[in-house]
Short mmCIF file of C-alpha atoms in Angstrom, two decimals:
data_model
loop_
_atom_site.label_atom_id
_atom_site.label_comp_id
_atom_site.label_asym_id
_atom_site.label_seq_id
_atom_site.Cartn_x
_atom_site.Cartn_y
_atom_site.Cartn_z
CA GLY A 1 -16.84 7.17 8.43
CA VAL A 2 -15.92 8.22 11.97
CA VAL A 3 -13.54 6.23 14.13
CA TYR A 4 -13.89 5.97 17.94
CA ARG A 5 -11.52 4.47 20.53
CA VAL A 6 -13.54 1.94 22.54
CA CYS A 7 -12.76 -0.40 25.51
CA ASP A 8 -14.39 -3.74 26.35
CA GLN A 9 -15.12 -5.02 29.87
CA GLU A 10 -11.67 -6.62 30.16
CA GLY A 11 -9.92 -3.29 29.33
CA ASN A 12 -8.89 -4.21 25.80
CA GLU A 13 -8.98 -1.19 23.46
CA TYR A 14 -10.21 -1.26 19.84
CA ALA A 15 -11.03 1.07 17.04
CA LEU A 16 -14.80 1.29 16.24
CA LYS A 17 -15.57 2.74 12.83
CA ARG A 18 -19.03 3.99 11.92
CA LEU A 19 -19.19 3.31 8.20
CA SER A 20 -20.70 5.80 5.79
CA PRO A 21 -24.47 5.99 5.75
CA ILE A 22 -24.28 5.41 1.97
CA LEU A 23 -23.14 1.81 2.70
CA GLY A 24 -25.81 1.18 5.27
CA ALA A 25 -28.68 2.55 3.06
CA ASP A 26 -27.88 0.21 0.13
CA PHE A 27 -29.30 -3.17 1.04
CA LYS A 28 -27.26 -4.96 -1.68
CA ALA A 29 -24.01 -3.26 -0.73
CA LYS A 30 -24.61 -3.85 2.95
CA GLN A 31 -25.36 -7.61 2.32
CA ARG A 32 -22.11 -7.93 0.29
CA LEU A 33 -20.25 -6.14 3.06
CA PHE A 34 -21.50 -8.68 5.65
CA ASP A 35 -20.92 -11.73 3.31
CA ASP A 36 -17.36 -10.60 2.45
CA PHE A 37 -16.59 -9.78 6.09
CA GLU A 38 -16.64 -13.50 6.93
CA GLU A 39 -13.58 -13.93 4.86
CA LEU A 40 -11.80 -10.78 5.90
CA VAL A 41 -12.10 -11.37 9.57
CA GLU A 42 -9.68 -14.25 9.06
CA PHE A 43 -7.00 -11.99 7.48
CA ARG A 44 -3.93 -11.57 9.66
CA HIS A 45 -0.83 -9.74 8.51
CA PRO A 46 1.54 -7.51 10.38
CA HIS A 47 0.82 -4.60 7.95
CA LEU A 48 -2.90 -4.84 7.90
CA THR A 49 -5.33 -3.80 10.64
CA SER A 50 -7.20 -6.82 11.98
CA TYR A 51 -10.96 -6.83 11.83
CA TYR A 52 -12.98 -8.36 14.61
CA GLU A 53 -16.63 -7.73 14.12
CA LEU A 54 -19.03 -6.03 11.71
CA PHE A 55 -22.56 -5.20 13.07
CA GLU A 56 -25.50 -3.00 12.57
CA ALA A 57 -27.13 -0.87 15.28
CA ASP A 58 -30.01 1.54 14.68
CA GLY A 59 -29.55 1.39 10.89
CA THR A 60 -25.80 2.21 11.12
CA VAL A 61 -23.04 -0.34 10.23
CA TYR A 62 -20.03 -0.43 12.53
CA LEU A 63 -16.69 -2.10 12.17
CA LEU A 64 -14.74 -3.16 15.24
CA MET A 65 -11.04 -3.45 14.46
CA GLU A 66 -7.51 -3.30 15.85
CA LEU A 67 -6.48 -0.02 17.40
CA VAL A 68 -3.20 1.28 16.01
CA GLU A 69 -1.54 3.71 18.36
CA GLY A 70 0.21 6.35 16.28
CA ILE A 71 -0.43 8.83 13.44
CA SER A 72 -1.74 8.58 9.91
CA LEU A 73 0.68 9.19 7.03
CA GLN A 74 -1.70 11.97 6.03
CA ARG A 75 -1.29 13.77 9.34
CA LEU A 76 2.44 13.27 9.29
CA LEU A 77 2.70 14.77 5.81
CA GLN A 78 0.67 17.76 6.96
CA LEU A 79 3.28 18.29 9.71
CA GLU A 80 6.44 17.40 7.81
CA LYS A 81 5.61 18.02 4.20
CA VAL A 82 8.50 15.79 2.96
CA LEU A 83 9.86 12.63 4.48
CA PRO A 84 13.47 11.31 4.37
CA VAL A 85 14.02 8.62 1.58
CA ASP A 86 14.69 5.87 4.13
CA ILE A 87 11.38 6.55 6.01
CA ALA A 88 9.41 6.77 2.73
CA ALA A 89 10.95 3.46 1.58
CA LEU A 90 10.00 1.68 4.88
CA VAL A 91 6.47 3.01 4.63
CA CYS A 92 6.18 1.69 1.01
CA GLN A 93 7.73 -1.65 1.99
CA GLY A 94 5.07 -2.15 4.58
CA VAL A 95 2.23 -1.14 2.32
CA LEU A 96 3.54 -3.26 -0.50
CA GLU A 97 3.80 -6.33 1.75
CA ALA A 98 0.16 -5.78 2.95
CA LEU A 99 -1.03 -5.36 -0.73
CA GLU A 100 0.83 -8.63 -1.72
CA TYR A 101 -1.06 -10.40 0.98
CA LEU A 102 -4.46 -8.98 -0.20
CA HIS A 103 -3.65 -9.52 -3.92
CA ILE A 104 -2.75 -13.22 -3.36
CA ARG A 105 -6.32 -13.61 -1.90
CA LYS A 106 -7.79 -11.78 -4.97
CA VAL A 107 -8.80 -8.66 -2.86
CA LEU A 108 -7.93 -5.20 -4.07
CA HIS A 109 -7.65 -2.30 -1.72
CA HIS A 110 -8.96 0.23 -4.15
CA GLU A 111 -8.04 3.32 -2.04
CA VAL A 112 -4.41 3.36 -1.02
CA LYS A 113 -3.85 6.88 0.29
CA PRO A 114 -2.03 8.55 3.18
CA GLU A 115 -5.15 8.60 5.28
CA ASN A 116 -5.25 4.79 5.13
CA ILE A 117 -1.64 4.22 6.16
CA LEU A 118 -1.07 4.26 9.86
CA LEU A 119 2.34 4.69 11.38
CA GLY A 120 2.54 3.17 14.84
CA ARG A 121 4.49 4.63 17.74
CA ASP A 122 6.45 1.42 17.65
CA GLY A 123 7.59 2.14 14.09
CA SER A 124 5.06 -0.17 12.46
CA VAL A 125 3.37 0.53 9.17
CA THR A 126 -0.32 -0.59 8.99
CA LEU A 127 -2.66 -0.36 5.90
CA THR A 128 -6.27 0.09 6.93
CA ASP A 129 -9.69 0.27 5.25
CA TYR A 130 -8.81 -2.52 2.91
CA GLY A 131 -12.28 -3.89 3.19
CA MET A 132 -14.43 -0.90 2.60
CA ARG A 133 -14.94 -1.95 -1.03
CA TRP A 134 -14.52 -5.74 -0.45
CA VAL A 135 -14.82 -6.96 -3.92
CA GLU A 136 -12.81 -9.40 -5.97
CA TYR A 137 -11.34 -8.41 -9.31
CA SER A 138 -14.22 -9.85 -11.40
CA GLU A 139 -16.92 -8.22 -9.30
CA PHE A 140 -15.65 -4.68 -9.41
CA SER A 141 -16.54 -4.24 -13.05
CA GLN A 142 -20.16 -3.95 -12.01
CA SER A 143 -19.52 -1.56 -9.15
CA ARG A 144 -19.88 2.16 -9.25
CA ASN A 145 -18.24 3.32 -5.98
CA PRO A 146 -18.83 6.99 -5.04
CA LEU A 147 -16.67 6.77 -1.93
CA GLN A 148 -13.22 6.61 -3.52
CA THR A 149 -10.73 9.56 -3.41
CA PRO A 150 -10.09 10.46 -7.13
CA HIS A 151 -6.67 12.05 -6.43
CA TYR A 152 -5.12 8.63 -5.55
CA MET A 153 -7.03 6.53 -8.12
CA SER A 154 -5.27 4.96 -11.10
CA PRO A 155 -6.36 5.93 -14.56
CA GLU A 156 -8.16 2.57 -14.98
CA GLN A 157 -10.15 3.27 -11.74
CA LEU A 158 -11.25 6.59 -13.16
CA ARG A 159 -12.18 4.92 -16.49
CA ILE A 160 -14.09 2.11 -14.76
CA ARG A 161 -16.88 4.48 -13.84
CA ARG A 162 -17.61 5.02 -17.50
CA GLU A 163 -16.56 1.88 -19.26
CA GLY A 164 -17.09 -0.85 -16.69
CA GLU A 165 -13.67 -2.59 -17.20
CA ALA A 166 -12.08 -4.85 -14.60
CA LEU A 167 -9.21 -3.84 -12.30
CA GLY A 168 -6.14 -5.78 -11.11
CA PRO A 169 -3.34 -5.38 -8.61
CA GLU A 170 -1.58 -2.83 -10.79
CA SER A 171 -4.26 -0.29 -9.86
CA ASP A 172 -3.28 -0.46 -6.20
CA LEU A 173 0.39 -0.28 -7.16
CA TYR A 174 -0.26 2.91 -9.08
CA SER A 175 -1.71 4.46 -5.95
CA VAL A 176 1.32 3.41 -3.92
CA GLY A 177 3.48 5.28 -6.51
CA LEU A 178 1.37 8.43 -5.91
CA VAL A 179 1.82 8.10 -2.17
CA LEU A 180 5.55 7.63 -2.57
CA TYR A 181 5.78 10.71 -4.78
CA GLU A 182 3.93 12.72 -2.19
CA MET A 183 6.23 11.55 0.58
CA LEU A 184 9.35 12.43 -1.26
CA CYS A 185 8.25 15.63 -3.01
CA GLY A 186 5.58 17.06 -0.68
CA ASP A 187 3.19 17.54 -3.58
CA ASN A 188 -0.16 15.95 -3.69
#
C-alpha cells in the first residue's frame, strides 16, 4: 500500500496507509482484517507501530497508525550498504523484542524485512506492518497470501503455499536472520 502523512484537527500527525486493493476486493479477507483489528488496536509496545483505526472509504481500506519520524532500514541499506555490528545488533534487538510481544499473543508477523523496520530519528527501532496478514498460527495453514516478499520468507513459508502446513514463530526468526545477514554483509 501507499503511506501518507496526515494531520488531525488538533495538529497531531499520523501515518495513513492505503492497503492493497487485493485485500479490499476479497470480502472474506477484509472481514478478517476488521475482526482481527479489534485485538491489534490494543497492542502497545515500544518496538511496534501503534494502530488507531481501520476504515473503508470508496471501496478502499485504510489504516491509521503511529507516525515514525525517520528512515526505513531498507532505505538506510540502500545508502550505506553495510552497517556496523553494534548498529545491526541494536536493530535486531528491537525487532526481536517486538516479535516476542507478538508471538506471546499468538500473532506472527509473516513479513519481517528491511522495508518493515523503521529507524527513528531518536534512535528507536520500530517494526511495522505486523497486522497485514493478521492470522494466528492455526489459521495460516488455510491462507494463500500473494502479498509476501519471497526473498525474506522462511523455507516453510515457501512450502506452505503448496502443502498447507502451519507456521510458528521460528518462521519470523528465520526472516530476522536474513535481515541481519543483509545488514552485516550488504548482500540481499
